[in-house]
Short mmCIF file of C-alpha atoms in Angstrom, two decimals:
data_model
loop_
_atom_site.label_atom_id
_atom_site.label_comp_id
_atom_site.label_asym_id
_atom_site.label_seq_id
_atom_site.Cartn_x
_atom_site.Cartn_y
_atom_site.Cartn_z
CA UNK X 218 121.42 43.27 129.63
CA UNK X 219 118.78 45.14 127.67
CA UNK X 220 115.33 45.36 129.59
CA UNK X 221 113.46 47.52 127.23
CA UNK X 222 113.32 47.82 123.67
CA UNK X 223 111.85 50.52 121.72
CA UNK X 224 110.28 50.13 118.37
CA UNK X 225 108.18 52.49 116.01
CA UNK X 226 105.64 51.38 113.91
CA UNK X 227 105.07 52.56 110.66
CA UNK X 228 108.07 51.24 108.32
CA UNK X 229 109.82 49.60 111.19
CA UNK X 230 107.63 46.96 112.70
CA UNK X 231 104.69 47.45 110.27
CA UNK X 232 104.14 47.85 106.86
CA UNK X 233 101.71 50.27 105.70
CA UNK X 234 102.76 50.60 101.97
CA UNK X 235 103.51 54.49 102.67
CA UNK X 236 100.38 55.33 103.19
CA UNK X 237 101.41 57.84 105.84
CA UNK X 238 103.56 59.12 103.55
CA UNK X 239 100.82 59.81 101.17
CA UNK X 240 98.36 61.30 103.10
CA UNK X 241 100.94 63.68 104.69
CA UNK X 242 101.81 64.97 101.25
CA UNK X 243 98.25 65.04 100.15
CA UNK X 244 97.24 66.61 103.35
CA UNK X 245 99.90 69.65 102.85
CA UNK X 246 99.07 70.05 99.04
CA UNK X 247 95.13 70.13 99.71
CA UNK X 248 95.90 73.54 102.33
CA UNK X 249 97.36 75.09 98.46
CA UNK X 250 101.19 74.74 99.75
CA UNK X 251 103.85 72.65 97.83
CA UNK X 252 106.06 69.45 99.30
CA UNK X 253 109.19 69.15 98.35
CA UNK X 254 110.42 64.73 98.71
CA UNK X 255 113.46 66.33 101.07
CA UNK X 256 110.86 67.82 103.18
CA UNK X 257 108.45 64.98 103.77
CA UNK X 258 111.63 62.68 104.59
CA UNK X 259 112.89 65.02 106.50
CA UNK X 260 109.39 65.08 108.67
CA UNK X 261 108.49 61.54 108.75
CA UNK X 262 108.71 60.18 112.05
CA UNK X 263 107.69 63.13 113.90
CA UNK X 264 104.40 64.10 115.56
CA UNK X 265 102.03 64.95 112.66
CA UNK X 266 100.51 67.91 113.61
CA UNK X 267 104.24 69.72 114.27
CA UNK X 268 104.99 67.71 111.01
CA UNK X 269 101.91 69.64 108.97
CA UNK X 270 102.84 72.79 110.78
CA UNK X 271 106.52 72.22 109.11
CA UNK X 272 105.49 71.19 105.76
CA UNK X 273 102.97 73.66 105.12
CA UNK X 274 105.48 76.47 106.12
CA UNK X 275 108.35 75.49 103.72
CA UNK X 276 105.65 74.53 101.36
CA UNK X 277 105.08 78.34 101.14
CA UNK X 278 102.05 78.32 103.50
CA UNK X 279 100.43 79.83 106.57
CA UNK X 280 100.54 77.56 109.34
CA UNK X 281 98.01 79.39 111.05
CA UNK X 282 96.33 77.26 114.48
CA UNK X 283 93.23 76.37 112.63
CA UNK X 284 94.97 75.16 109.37
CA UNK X 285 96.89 72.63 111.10
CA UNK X 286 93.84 71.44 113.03
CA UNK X 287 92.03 71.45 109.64
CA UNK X 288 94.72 69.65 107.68
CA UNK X 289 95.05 67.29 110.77
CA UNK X 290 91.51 65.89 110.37
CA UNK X 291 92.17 65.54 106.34
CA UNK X 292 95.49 63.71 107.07
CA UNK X 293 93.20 61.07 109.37
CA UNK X 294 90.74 60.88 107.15
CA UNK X 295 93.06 60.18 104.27
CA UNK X 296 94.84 57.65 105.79
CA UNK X 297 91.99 55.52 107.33
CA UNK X 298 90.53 55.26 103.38
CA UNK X 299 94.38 54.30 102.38
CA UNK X 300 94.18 51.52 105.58
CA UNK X 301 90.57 50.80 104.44
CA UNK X 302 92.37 50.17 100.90
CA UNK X 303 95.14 48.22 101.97
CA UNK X 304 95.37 47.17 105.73
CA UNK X 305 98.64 47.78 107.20
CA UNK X 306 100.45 44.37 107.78
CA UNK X 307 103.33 43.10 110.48
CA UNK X 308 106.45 43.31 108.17
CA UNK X 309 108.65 40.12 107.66
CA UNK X 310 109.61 38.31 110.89
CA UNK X 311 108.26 40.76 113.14
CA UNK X 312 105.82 38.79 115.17
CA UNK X 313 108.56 36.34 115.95
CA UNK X 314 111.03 38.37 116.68
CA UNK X 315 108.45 40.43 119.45
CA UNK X 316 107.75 36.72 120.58
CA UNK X 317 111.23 36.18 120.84
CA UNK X 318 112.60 39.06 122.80
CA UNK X 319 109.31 38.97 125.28
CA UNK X 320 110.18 35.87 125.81
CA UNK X 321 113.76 36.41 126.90
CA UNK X 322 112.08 39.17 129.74
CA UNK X 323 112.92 42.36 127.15
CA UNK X 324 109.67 44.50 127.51
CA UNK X 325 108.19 45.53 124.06
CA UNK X 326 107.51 49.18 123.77
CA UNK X 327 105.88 50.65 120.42
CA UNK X 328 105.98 54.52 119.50
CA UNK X 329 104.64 56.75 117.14
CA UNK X 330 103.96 59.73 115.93
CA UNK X 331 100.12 59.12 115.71
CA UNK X 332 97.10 60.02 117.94
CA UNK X 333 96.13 57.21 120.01
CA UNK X 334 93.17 56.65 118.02
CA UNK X 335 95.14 55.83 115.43
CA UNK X 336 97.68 53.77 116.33
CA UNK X 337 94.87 51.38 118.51
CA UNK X 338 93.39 51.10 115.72
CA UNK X 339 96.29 49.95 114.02
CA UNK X 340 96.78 47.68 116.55
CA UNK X 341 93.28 46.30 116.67
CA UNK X 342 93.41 45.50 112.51
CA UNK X 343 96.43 43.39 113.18
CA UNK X 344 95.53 41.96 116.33
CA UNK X 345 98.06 42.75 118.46
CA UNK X 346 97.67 43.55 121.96
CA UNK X 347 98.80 45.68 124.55
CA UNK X 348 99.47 43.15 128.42
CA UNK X 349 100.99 40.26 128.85
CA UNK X 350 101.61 37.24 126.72
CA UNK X 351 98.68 34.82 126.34
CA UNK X 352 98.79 31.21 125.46
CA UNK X 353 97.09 31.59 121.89
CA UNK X 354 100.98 32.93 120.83
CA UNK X 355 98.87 36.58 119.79
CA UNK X 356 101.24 39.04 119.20
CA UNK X 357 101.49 41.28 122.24
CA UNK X 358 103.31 44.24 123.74
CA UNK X 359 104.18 46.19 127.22
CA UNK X 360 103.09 49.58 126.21
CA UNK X 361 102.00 51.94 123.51
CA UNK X 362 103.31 55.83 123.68
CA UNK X 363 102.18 57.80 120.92
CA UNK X 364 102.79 61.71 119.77
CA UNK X 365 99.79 63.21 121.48
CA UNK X 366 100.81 62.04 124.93
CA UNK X 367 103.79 63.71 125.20
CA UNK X 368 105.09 67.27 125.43
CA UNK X 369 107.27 66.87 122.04
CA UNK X 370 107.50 64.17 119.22
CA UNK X 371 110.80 63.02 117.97
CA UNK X 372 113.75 63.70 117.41
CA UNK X 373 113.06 64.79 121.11
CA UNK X 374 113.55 61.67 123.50
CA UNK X 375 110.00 61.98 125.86
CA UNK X 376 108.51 59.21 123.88
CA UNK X 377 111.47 56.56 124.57
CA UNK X 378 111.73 58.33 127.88
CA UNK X 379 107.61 57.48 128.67
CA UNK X 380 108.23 53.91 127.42
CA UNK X 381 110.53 53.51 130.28
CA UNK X 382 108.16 55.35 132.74
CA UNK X 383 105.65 53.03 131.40
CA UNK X 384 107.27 49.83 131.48
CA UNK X 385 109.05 50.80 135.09
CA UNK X 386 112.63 50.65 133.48
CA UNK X 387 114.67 53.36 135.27
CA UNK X 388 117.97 52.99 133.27
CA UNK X 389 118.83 54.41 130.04
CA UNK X 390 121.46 52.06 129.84
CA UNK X 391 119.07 48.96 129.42
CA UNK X 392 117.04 50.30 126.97
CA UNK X 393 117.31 49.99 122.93
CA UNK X 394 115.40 51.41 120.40
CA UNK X 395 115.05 51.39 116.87
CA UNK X 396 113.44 53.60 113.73
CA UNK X 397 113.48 54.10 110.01
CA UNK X 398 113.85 57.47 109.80
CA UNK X 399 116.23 60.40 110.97
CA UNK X 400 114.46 61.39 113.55
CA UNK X 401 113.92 57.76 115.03
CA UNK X 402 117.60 57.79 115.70
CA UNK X 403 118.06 61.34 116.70
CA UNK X 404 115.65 60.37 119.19
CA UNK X 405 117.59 57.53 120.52
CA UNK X 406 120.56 59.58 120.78
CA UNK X 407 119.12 62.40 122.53
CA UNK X 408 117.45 59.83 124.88
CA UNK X 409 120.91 58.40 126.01
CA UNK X 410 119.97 55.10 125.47
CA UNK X 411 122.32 52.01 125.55
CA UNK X 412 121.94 51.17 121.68
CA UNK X 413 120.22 52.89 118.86
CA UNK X 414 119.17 51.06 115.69
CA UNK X 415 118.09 52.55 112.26
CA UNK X 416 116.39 50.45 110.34
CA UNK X 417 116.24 49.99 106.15
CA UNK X 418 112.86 48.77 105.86
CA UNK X 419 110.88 51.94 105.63
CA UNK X 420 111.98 54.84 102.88
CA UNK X 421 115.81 55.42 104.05
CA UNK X 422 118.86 53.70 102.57
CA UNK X 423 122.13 52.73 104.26
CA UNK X 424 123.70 55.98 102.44
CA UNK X 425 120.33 58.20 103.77
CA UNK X 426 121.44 57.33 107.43
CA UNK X 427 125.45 57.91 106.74
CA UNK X 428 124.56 61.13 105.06
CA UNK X 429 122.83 62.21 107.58
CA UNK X 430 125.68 61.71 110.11
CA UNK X 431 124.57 58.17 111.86
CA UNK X 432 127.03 55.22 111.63
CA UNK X 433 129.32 53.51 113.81
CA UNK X 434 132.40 55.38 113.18
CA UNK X 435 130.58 59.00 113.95
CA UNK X 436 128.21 57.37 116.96
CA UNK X 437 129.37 54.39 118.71
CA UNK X 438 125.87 53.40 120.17
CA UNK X 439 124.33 53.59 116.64
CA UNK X 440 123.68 50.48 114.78
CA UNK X 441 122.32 50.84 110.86
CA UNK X 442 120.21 47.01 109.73
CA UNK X 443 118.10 45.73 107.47
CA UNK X 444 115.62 45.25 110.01
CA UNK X 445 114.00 44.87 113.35
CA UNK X 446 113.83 41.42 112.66
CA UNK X 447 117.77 41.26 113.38
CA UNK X 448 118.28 42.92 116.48
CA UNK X 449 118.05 39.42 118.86
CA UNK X 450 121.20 38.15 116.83
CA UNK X 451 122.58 41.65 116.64
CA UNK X 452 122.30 41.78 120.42
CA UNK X 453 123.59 38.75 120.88
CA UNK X 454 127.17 39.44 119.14
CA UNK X 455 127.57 42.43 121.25
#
């Protein structure tokens, strides 16, 4: 029986049109180095500021201390005007399916590479909430771990891992988590959790995740859908 699940935000329970995508790249390119599409992929998911450090390196840079900070505060600033633009929005079926598994006693954890600042403030635009369910049916959730509260981002597993400290689940065999990107499910597997789920509604394809060594012949625990929005029937066939 699964007693935690795991989600990330951006591109796997909420859709924010790339925009983190953009101002990553645009973040990089404004310190004068180059980013390569394999690169920024290969980066998404992670903690942004090791993510800068990384881009701006094989983008033929200096990732000197202050130049990350520096890029850092262009990278928040250029995605709160992309939010301003276009407000990040639950992606299809998402609210009921968090409804759904709360209300079968899983505990809802979120993760993400952000700051806390800005994944609140994510939160707060959509008007979801962090405690326990409330009778208006508002969209709520048992914890929020994000990349600046722990001592590594993904693909390293401390983020699931503080979900569970946060949500007092002590076994890593009642936990599942899911992620669009590489390092989402990298995560999962380092974190030795029961079931690890990659998800096809942020930039990956099907073929993405198999190239990249994740499917259910090379990881039994790994599960590749369309989205979050299947997991309660995909947990429910296992």
């Amino acid at each position: 029986m699964i007693q935690l699940a795991v989600f990330d935000m951006a591109g796997t329970t909420i859709d924010d049109g790339g925009a983190v995508y953009l101002a990553l790249a645009e973040a990089v390119r404004e310190t004068g180095a180059t980013v390569a599409p394999g690169d920024l992929q290969t980066w998404m998911g992670t903690e942004k500021h090791a993510a800068l450090s990384a881009l701006i390196t094989l983008g033929g840079g200096t990732a000197t201390p202050e130049l990350i900070d520096a890029a850092y505060s262009r990278f928040a600033k250029i995605l709160a005007e992309n939010y301003a633009a276009r407000p990040p929005k639950p992606l299809p079926g998402i609210p009921e399916t968090l409804r759904q598994l709360r209300a079968e006693g899983i505990q809802i954890a979120l993760t993400t590479g952000f700051t806390r600042a800005v994944a609140t403030g994510i939160l707060d635009g959509l008007g979801w909430q962090i405690g326990a369910p409330t009778a208006d049916n508002t969209v709520s959730i048992d914890a929020l771990v994000c990349g600046d509260e722990v001592a590594a981002g993904r693909p390293a597993p401390y983020l699931i891992h503080r979900a569970m400290e946060c949500t007092g689940v002590v076994d890593v065999a009642r936990v599942l988590t899911a992620g669009d990107t590489v390092v989402d499910v990298q995560a999962g597997i380092n974190a030795g959790v029961a079931h690890t789920v990659g998800v096809l509604t942020g930039e990956l394809t099907a073929q993405d995740f198999a190239d990249a060594g994740f499917s259910r012949e090379s990881h039994q625990r790994v599960s590749i859908l369309a989205s979050v929005a299947e997991i309660p029937a995909h947990m429910n066939d296992k």
